Amino acid sequence: MSVTICKMTFGEKILLLLLLTPVFILCAMAGITGGRIYPESPVLELNTQFTAICVMSKPFMDLSKATADDVFWKFRTHKAPRELYTKINSSAVSITVNVTRQLESPLTCNVFEWSQVPQNVYGIFFTVGYPPETPRNITCMVHQVNYKSLSRSMQCSWDPGSRDPILNTSYSLCATQHEFVTLRHPSQNNTGELSFKVMPVFVVVVVWVEAQNQLGIAVSEKITLDPVEIVKTFPPKEPEVISEAMFPRSLLVKWKHPIDPYIIELEYHIRYCAAASAVWSEVPESDTDSSIESFRQQGLTPFTEYVFQVRCKNKNIDHGYWSDWSHNVTGKTPEDNPTDKPDLWREIQQSADSEETLVRLLWKEPRSANGNILRYEVKWKQLNAEENNVTVVNDTSVVIALRSHRDYSVGVTAFNSKGPSPTASLIIPKIKNEHSLGVQLHWSLREKKVWVGWTPPRRTVKEYVIERKSLIDGAVDWQREPNNSTGSFIKDLEKFKPYLISVYPVSGGRPGTHSSVEVYLEQGRPSVGPTVSARKMGKNDAELEWKTIPVEKRNGFITNYTIIYKADGGVEKVIPVGPDTHMYTLRSLSSNTVYTVHIMAFTEAGATNGTSYSFPTKKYAPGEIEAMVVPICIGFLFLTVLIVLFCINKKDMIKKHIWPQVPDPSNSTIADWSPDSPTVPDPPKDPKACQEGSWMDVSVVEIDSYDKKSMGEDDKASLLLKKGKYLSEEHSSGIGGSSCMSSPRQSVSDSDEGDSGQTTSSTVQYSTVVASAYKGQVPAPPVFTRSESTQPLLDSEERPEEPPHLYSNLRSRDGDRRPYFKRDQTADGTQPVGLNQIEIVGQNSGSLAFCPAEEGNLLDLLTEDAPPRARETPELTRGDRNVAKSYMPQQNGYRPQ
Amino acid sequence: MGVLHWIQSVLVFTIVVETTKPNPACATQMRSIKLATMMERNSEELLRTYVSRQGFFQNSCTGQVEGIPEALIAGDKPEERLLSMYTTLRVLHRLFITVREQQKDLLESDDPLRNMLLDAQTRVTHLTGNLKIILTNVFPGVAIPPEHIPVPQPKISYFKKKLYGCRVLTKYNEFLSKVVQELTDIRKYVCTAVEIKLTAKINLRLRFHAFR
């Protein structure tokens, strides 16, 4: 049929629907129900069989022409398999299924009307779940309110079961007493509370739990109890600990009942521990199972603080509830004699080479000091000697001096306020005579602890002393191990710190030969890296040096160093070296290059970089510069010698070139130099000299500044000038020499040139002296006297605008300068005459420029009026300050005749 | 012979088990003694509190009041004395109801005395229940009288209410001291009676086994 419908066209389906629609509408209008499903709205228990029956109504069957064969079941949208159906009759069909969580509500009963169209007959909604599990293990508790009464409520808890019932399940906590009172209190699924008007005590109460949901009710086992048996009381009241001086090893603990004993008789439980410990010791319950209010705890350690706690419970009930522990109460046992001896050890501080050995005795307080140790008495003596050396100290160490090569016996006794301890003894054998009981040591890390093992010596050993010495601060500690041990964990080591572990086999109180090993509990990277420096630097190599990292910063065993270096912009190079290397020479370096180097120090845990260090390599290797400089110097020296020799050989020629020969005016004779003689200069005596250009005009005289003879003449001339009022004022004096010098051309001073100083000091230009008549007068036959002056022409002649200089050499006493005449200019700057001559003009009041001024005045003038340039002239500035200047400022024009 | 030995060993085991099983009547008896002792101590304090609170002297509370039984335990046999105690306690329970009712006019609602009265009344109920259990278990033949519905008391003056309460509490205290003594005396009898019953059962079984 369904196939037929499927083959129908869409139009045919619509038509069929239209035909059936009135049927449905009629059914609805007539109130015809399709049928029913039984049971309706069921609650199904999971994992059980469920059967539902669908019964179709007769009108529906008549109208839809459906029969039981047309019925099909659906769980929501899923059609149930037909094999689950059971046809009961023509109008009823049942379905039986296993109830699982996968069944989806609603369950519907459906039919195919007209054997083609599916039509719902009826549907039911159902829920699935489990019935409640039976609550188990009910436990109840009653709390105390005050000393005389209990709380009115009883708290109970139980196990509701592990299965989720899925359905809403209610729990009730129920109780009866004397079968005539029943209490029922709603509760949670696993806890509840019963409230009473007055909490019944010494009465049997029956308690149970009921769990109920749609699938049923579950009642727990009923427990019978007397509420007084399930009371959890307060902790014992006002606990205290009392110390009794007579009993140093016991403490008395007291407390009070927390509840009226007429309600509950209690038993107690005590625990205690030393204040420094976290492990409790418990007093056996049998010792305190009666209704007591005090207990004396014995077997305690003297002078130790103890913490006590007490709790209680109903003594008549084995499984009653213990109260909480009381708060801590502490008490301290009284002092007693030390029962242990001090733990004695020694440290040899000085070698046996000297006559005396310093021994540092170390000890630890007795473990059972039983009080405050007030002092220690230290005794020592040579073995087999009677006399004892005794000292009393408060500290736990003392240094004693023992004679070397002697065996000593040492004893230490501790004292507290109650008395002495047993004496600890130790034999300190002579250093070179130690027992040969050395052990072989090895160490390793086990469980993050240092374990030191040793091979026992052949001789009998009473015990081993393992000494631990910090290599950083030198602190010494030790521990003892029994003679049958072959290793031990070293206690109290710190990370990253080196220790020297020494094992001493002790026999007969004598420490034997020890063996030592250096250990680290845990190694780390060095705190700092090595600081490197260059010890020597060469052209292609550099010797590096670095110091050992301080032991406190090593943090482990240095396994190796790595040298890392590179040139500027170059490739980094790495060189590993051993842990004992602290110097290394880098080779094949480039010359004149800056290198950067640093060193990494490695330990087992890692490496640390040292600081970087830069150094340049040299440009030249040692001796290279010397090899170049020495030949050059030698060559230069040789050249110099050659030049000197040349100069010596060619001295005259050089002199002639540099200093041309000037006729010596002192050799001139005035008689030969008549004014009547024509002004035309005489032909030179030396025709060669005259023929040379300028040399024709300028005569140069070499001045011997130390010519005493000249100096005498100068002085005469000077004196003459002073006395004769300038005998030459009528006549221009001139310096003539050769005819060459009386050239009509104006003589030109070389003072303008840069080497004027030199020139003026060494050479003098001489003017031509021309005699002339004045205003037509015929002069008296001139008597030409040769100027005594050898004064060179000065700058002022060339620079008339400047005030004339006073020539220092006029009054030169030391004769280092020769006076020269100075040719001056006229006021207008023109040549005073058209002749090639120089007149001495400008003297004040018509006098010549030779000034009779006193030395002081001259100095003043020089310093005040002298032009700067003149002052700057080296010859002047140097010599003229000490030498009076003889020139006065030149006036314009000639002195009127 | 071997079979007989086996039977005997089974019987001995049975006897041991029977005697070590908890005895409810005896345990209840013990509880009752403790409960009565506690109640007696509480009654003393209650009386002191009441007298102090109401401004009486304790001696002024003596004397007979109508409806208040004498603090006597009647009967010769234990069950009779148990029943007497049970009956008197029932009466005292009713009296407590009356006293608490009267004290509503005399005390504030949060007065501790009212709680003490409630506590005493409830404890009486508990002790009564215990005695009933003992009577039921040990003396099943004893007829326990039914509960009496309390009769409303006529209105009386405040003073009389105070005096009434005082005398009830005095009688209550006196009676409890007798109950403690009586229960202690009866304890042995009750617990022994249970043992006798057990022994009788064991004897019966022995005979039965021997007969077989």
Tab-separated table of N, CA, C and O in Angstrom, chain A residues 147-150 152 177-178 180-181 197-204 224-226 229 260 262-263 265 316, chain B residues 28 30-32 34-38 41-42 45 115 118-120 122-123 125-130 132-133:
chain	number	residue	atom	x	y	z
A	147	TYR	N	27.620	22.385	80.372
A	147	TYR	CA	28.098	21.366	81.296
A	147	TYR	C	27.014	20.368	81.674
A	147	TYR	O	27.281	19.199	81.923
A	148	LYS	N	25.741	20.832	81.697
A	148	LYS	CA	24.681	19.964	82.201
A	148	LYS	C	23.712	19.476	81.138
A	148	LYS	O	22.790	18.730	81.451
A	149	SER	N	23.866	19.936	79.938
A	149	SER	CA	22.859	19.527	78.966
A	149	SER	C	23.450	19.321	77.583
A	149	SER	O	24.530	19.807	77.260
A	150	LEU	N	22.624	18.578	76.837
A	150	LEU	CA	23.009	18.270	75.467
A	150	LEU	C	22.129	19.066	74.516
A	150	LEU	O	21.105	19.630	74.916
A	152	ARG	N	19.451	19.775	71.545
A	152	ARG	CA	18.142	19.144	71.335
A	152	ARG	C	18.074	18.414	69.999
A	152	ARG	O	17.063	17.808	69.680
A	177	GLN	N	10.818	6.699	70.285
A	177	GLN	CA	11.300	6.369	71.614
A	177	GLN	C	10.127	5.785	72.380
A	177	GLN	O	9.020	6.326	72.396
A	178	HIS	N	10.381	4.653	72.936
A	178	HIS	CA	9.367	3.951	73.719
A	178	HIS	C	8.147	3.621	72.901
A	178	HIS	O	7.056	3.478	73.430
A	180	PHE	N	6.099	5.081	71.413
A	180	PHE	CA	4.876	5.911	71.399
A	180	PHE	C	5.135	7.307	70.858
A	180	PHE	O	4.228	8.119	70.798
A	181	VAL	N	6.331	7.596	70.527
A	181	VAL	CA	6.614	8.879	69.899
A	181	VAL	C	7.376	8.585	68.622
A	181	VAL	O	8.352	7.846	68.637
A	197	LYS	N	12.291	17.838	71.877
A	197	LYS	CA	12.013	18.894	72.855
A	197	LYS	C	13.122	18.915	73.898
A	197	LYS	O	13.649	19.961	74.254
A	198	VAL	N	13.412	17.738	74.380
A	198	VAL	CA	14.532	17.550	75.296
A	198	VAL	C	15.260	16.309	74.812
A	198	VAL	O	14.616	15.285	74.559
A	199	MET	N	16.548	16.474	74.664
A	199	MET	CA	17.284	15.317	74.139
A	199	MET	C	17.160	14.161	75.132
A	199	MET	O	17.573	14.270	76.294
A	200	PRO	N	16.591	13.055	74.669
A	200	PRO	CA	16.448	11.930	75.595
A	200	PRO	C	17.805	11.299	75.903
A	200	PRO	O	18.627	11.112	74.998
A	201	VAL	N	17.993	11.052	77.162
A	201	VAL	CA	19.198	10.313	77.550
A	201	VAL	C	18.780	9.155	78.429
A	201	VAL	O	17.759	9.213	79.119
A	202	PHE	N	19.560	8.112	78.384
A	202	PHE	CA	19.266	6.855	79.088
A	202	PHE	C	17.919	6.305	78.625
A	202	PHE	O	17.153	5.737	79.393
A	203	VAL	N	17.686	6.557	77.376
A	203	VAL	CA	16.450	6.090	76.764
A	203	VAL	C	16.828	5.514	75.406
A	203	VAL	O	17.694	6.046	74.727
A	204	VAL	N	16.139	4.430	75.072
A	204	VAL	CA	16.425	3.824	73.771
A	204	VAL	C	15.645	4.570	72.700
A	204	VAL	O	14.442	4.769	72.817
A	224	THR	N	19.182	1.093	67.009
A	224	THR	CA	18.750	1.393	68.371
A	224	THR	C	19.927	2.002	69.119
A	224	THR	O	21.026	1.441	69.127
A	225	LEU	N	19.636	3.115	69.723
A	225	LEU	CA	20.741	3.788	70.414
A	225	LEU	C	20.203	4.597	71.579
A	225	LEU	O	19.037	4.976	71.614
A	226	ASP	N	21.102	4.798	72.484
A	226	ASP	CA	20.829	5.730	73.577
A	226	ASP	C	21.588	7.004	73.226
A	226	ASP	O	22.811	6.962	73.056
A	229	GLU	N	25.021	7.784	74.300
A	229	GLU	CA	26.153	7.006	73.796
A	229	GLU	C	26.787	7.627	72.556
A	229	GLU	O	27.857	7.201	72.131
A	260	ASP	N	28.714	16.947	83.082
A	260	ASP	CA	28.335	16.365	84.367
A	260	ASP	C	28.491	14.842	84.316
A	260	ASP	O	27.901	14.180	83.450
A	262	TYR	N	27.171	12.699	85.926
A	262	TYR	CA	25.890	11.999	86.069
A	262	TYR	C	25.217	11.797	84.722
A	262	TYR	O	24.337	10.973	84.582
A	263	ILE	N	25.654	12.583	83.752
A	263	ILE	CA	25.121	12.375	82.402
A	263	ILE	C	26.008	11.384	81.656
A	263	ILE	O	25.531	10.379	81.130
A	265	GLU	N	29.796	9.392	81.907
A	265	GLU	CA	31.087	9.085	82.531
A	265	GLU	C	32.111	9.022	81.407
A	265	GLU	O	31.906	8.309	80.407
A	316	ASN	N	31.655	4.244	78.696
A	316	ASN	CA	30.860	3.023	78.654
A	316	ASN	C	30.608	2.532	77.240
A	316	ASN	O	29.949	1.522	77.027
B	28	THR	N	17.903	-1.695	80.156
B	28	THR	CA	16.954	-0.618	80.421
B	28	THR	C	16.919	-0.297	81.899
B	28	THR	O	16.780	0.867	82.318
B	30	MET	N	19.390	-0.562	83.918
B	30	MET	CA	20.585	0.233	84.216
B	30	MET	C	20.404	1.681	83.757
B	30	MET	O	20.776	2.626	84.452
B	31	ARG	N	19.846	1.800	82.589
B	31	ARG	CA	19.600	3.161	82.090
B	31	ARG	C	18.650	3.902	83.023
B	31	ARG	O	18.811	5.093	83.291
B	32	SER	N	17.671	3.168	83.485
B	32	SER	CA	16.664	3.804	84.340
B	32	SER	C	17.283	4.304	85.630
B	32	SER	O	16.924	5.375	86.141
B	34	LYS	N	20.369	5.262	86.006
B	34	LYS	CA	21.129	6.474	85.672
B	34	LYS	C	20.205	7.654	85.412
B	34	LYS	O	20.461	8.789	85.836
B	35	LEU	N	19.116	7.327	84.699
B	35	LEU	CA	18.179	8.413	84.386
B	35	LEU	C	17.546	8.958	85.663
B	35	LEU	O	17.447	10.183	85.851
B	36	ALA	N	17.166	8.054	86.544
B	36	ALA	CA	16.543	8.487	87.803
B	36	ALA	C	17.528	9.278	88.653
B	36	ALA	O	17.169	10.289	89.278
B	37	THR	N	18.770	8.829	88.638
B	37	THR	CA	19.789	9.552	89.407
B	37	THR	C	19.954	10.970	88.871
B	37	THR	O	20.026	11.951	89.619
B	38	MET	N	20.052	11.051	87.538
B	38	MET	CA	20.210	12.368	86.929
B	38	MET	C	18.987	13.242	87.216
B	38	MET	O	19.106	14.426	87.534
B	41	ARG	N	19.084	14.604	90.736
B	41	ARG	CA	19.987	15.746	90.870
B	41	ARG	C	19.380	16.995	90.237
B	41	ARG	O	19.433	18.086	90.795
B	42	ASN	N	18.775	16.772	89.079
B	42	ASN	CA	18.166	17.931	88.412
B	42	ASN	C	16.981	18.467	89.206
B	42	ASN	O	16.716	19.674	89.222
B	45	GLU	N	18.024	20.787	91.904
B	45	GLU	CA	18.366	22.109	91.372
B	45	GLU	C	17.101	22.837	90.929
B	45	GLU	O	16.950	24.040	91.130
B	115	ASN	N	11.975	26.148	81.066
B	115	ASN	CA	12.688	25.072	80.379
B	115	ASN	C	13.044	23.945	81.331
B	115	ASN	O	13.001	22.769	80.957
B	118	LEU	N	10.006	21.930	81.755
B	118	LEU	CA	9.775	21.089	80.577
B	118	LEU	C	10.738	19.909	80.585
B	118	LEU	O	10.341	18.765	80.283
B	119	ASP	N	11.944	20.191	80.914
B	119	ASP	CA	12.952	19.136	80.939
B	119	ASP	C	12.567	18.048	81.939
B	119	ASP	O	12.606	16.853	81.639
B	120	ALA	N	12.136	18.488	83.118
B	120	ALA	CA	11.755	17.512	84.151
B	120	ALA	C	10.560	16.685	83.700
B	120	ALA	O	10.528	15.452	83.861
B	122	THR	N	9.647	16.010	80.681
B	122	THR	CA	10.027	15.088	79.616
B	122	THR	C	10.790	13.893	80.179
B	122	THR	O	10.598	12.753	79.763
B	123	ARG	N	11.658	14.177	81.121
B	123	ARG	CA	12.437	13.081	81.711
B	123	ARG	C	11.515	12.091	82.432
B	123	ARG	O	11.753	10.877	82.414
B	125	THR	N	8.629	11.341	81.507
B	125	THR	CA	8.096	10.506	80.434
B	125	THR	C	9.094	9.422	80.055
B	125	THR	O	8.720	8.264	79.839
B	126	HIS	N	10.360	9.842	79.937
B	126	HIS	CA	11.385	8.870	79.560
B	126	HIS	C	11.502	7.761	80.596
B	126	HIS	O	11.599	6.575	80.237
B	127	LEU	N	11.485	8.150	81.863
B	127	LEU	CA	11.625	7.124	82.908
B	127	LEU	C	10.405	6.207	82.919
B	127	LEU	O	10.527	4.986	83.088
B	128	THR	N	9.269	6.811	82.692
B	128	THR	CA	8.052	6.001	82.632
B	128	THR	C	8.148	4.987	81.504
B	128	THR	O	7.777	3.818	81.667
B	129	GLY	N	8.633	5.469	80.375
B	129	GLY	CA	8.786	4.555	79.238
B	129	GLY	C	9.749	3.432	79.560
B	129	GLY	O	9.521	2.260	79.192
B	130	ASN	N	10.842	3.754	80.245
B	130	ASN	CA	11.787	2.695	80.610
B	130	ASN	C	11.132	1.667	81.522
B	130	ASN	O	11.313	0.453	81.353
B	132	LYS	N	8.117	0.924	81.744
B	132	LYS	CA	7.129	0.148	80.973
B	132	LYS	C	7.827	-0.988	80.219
B	132	LYS	O	7.317	-2.099	80.131
B	133	ILE	N	9.016	-0.630	79.685
B	133	ILE	CA	9.774	-1.660	78.968
B	133	ILE	C	10.172	-2.788	79.925
B	133	ILE	O	10.040	-3.979	79.600
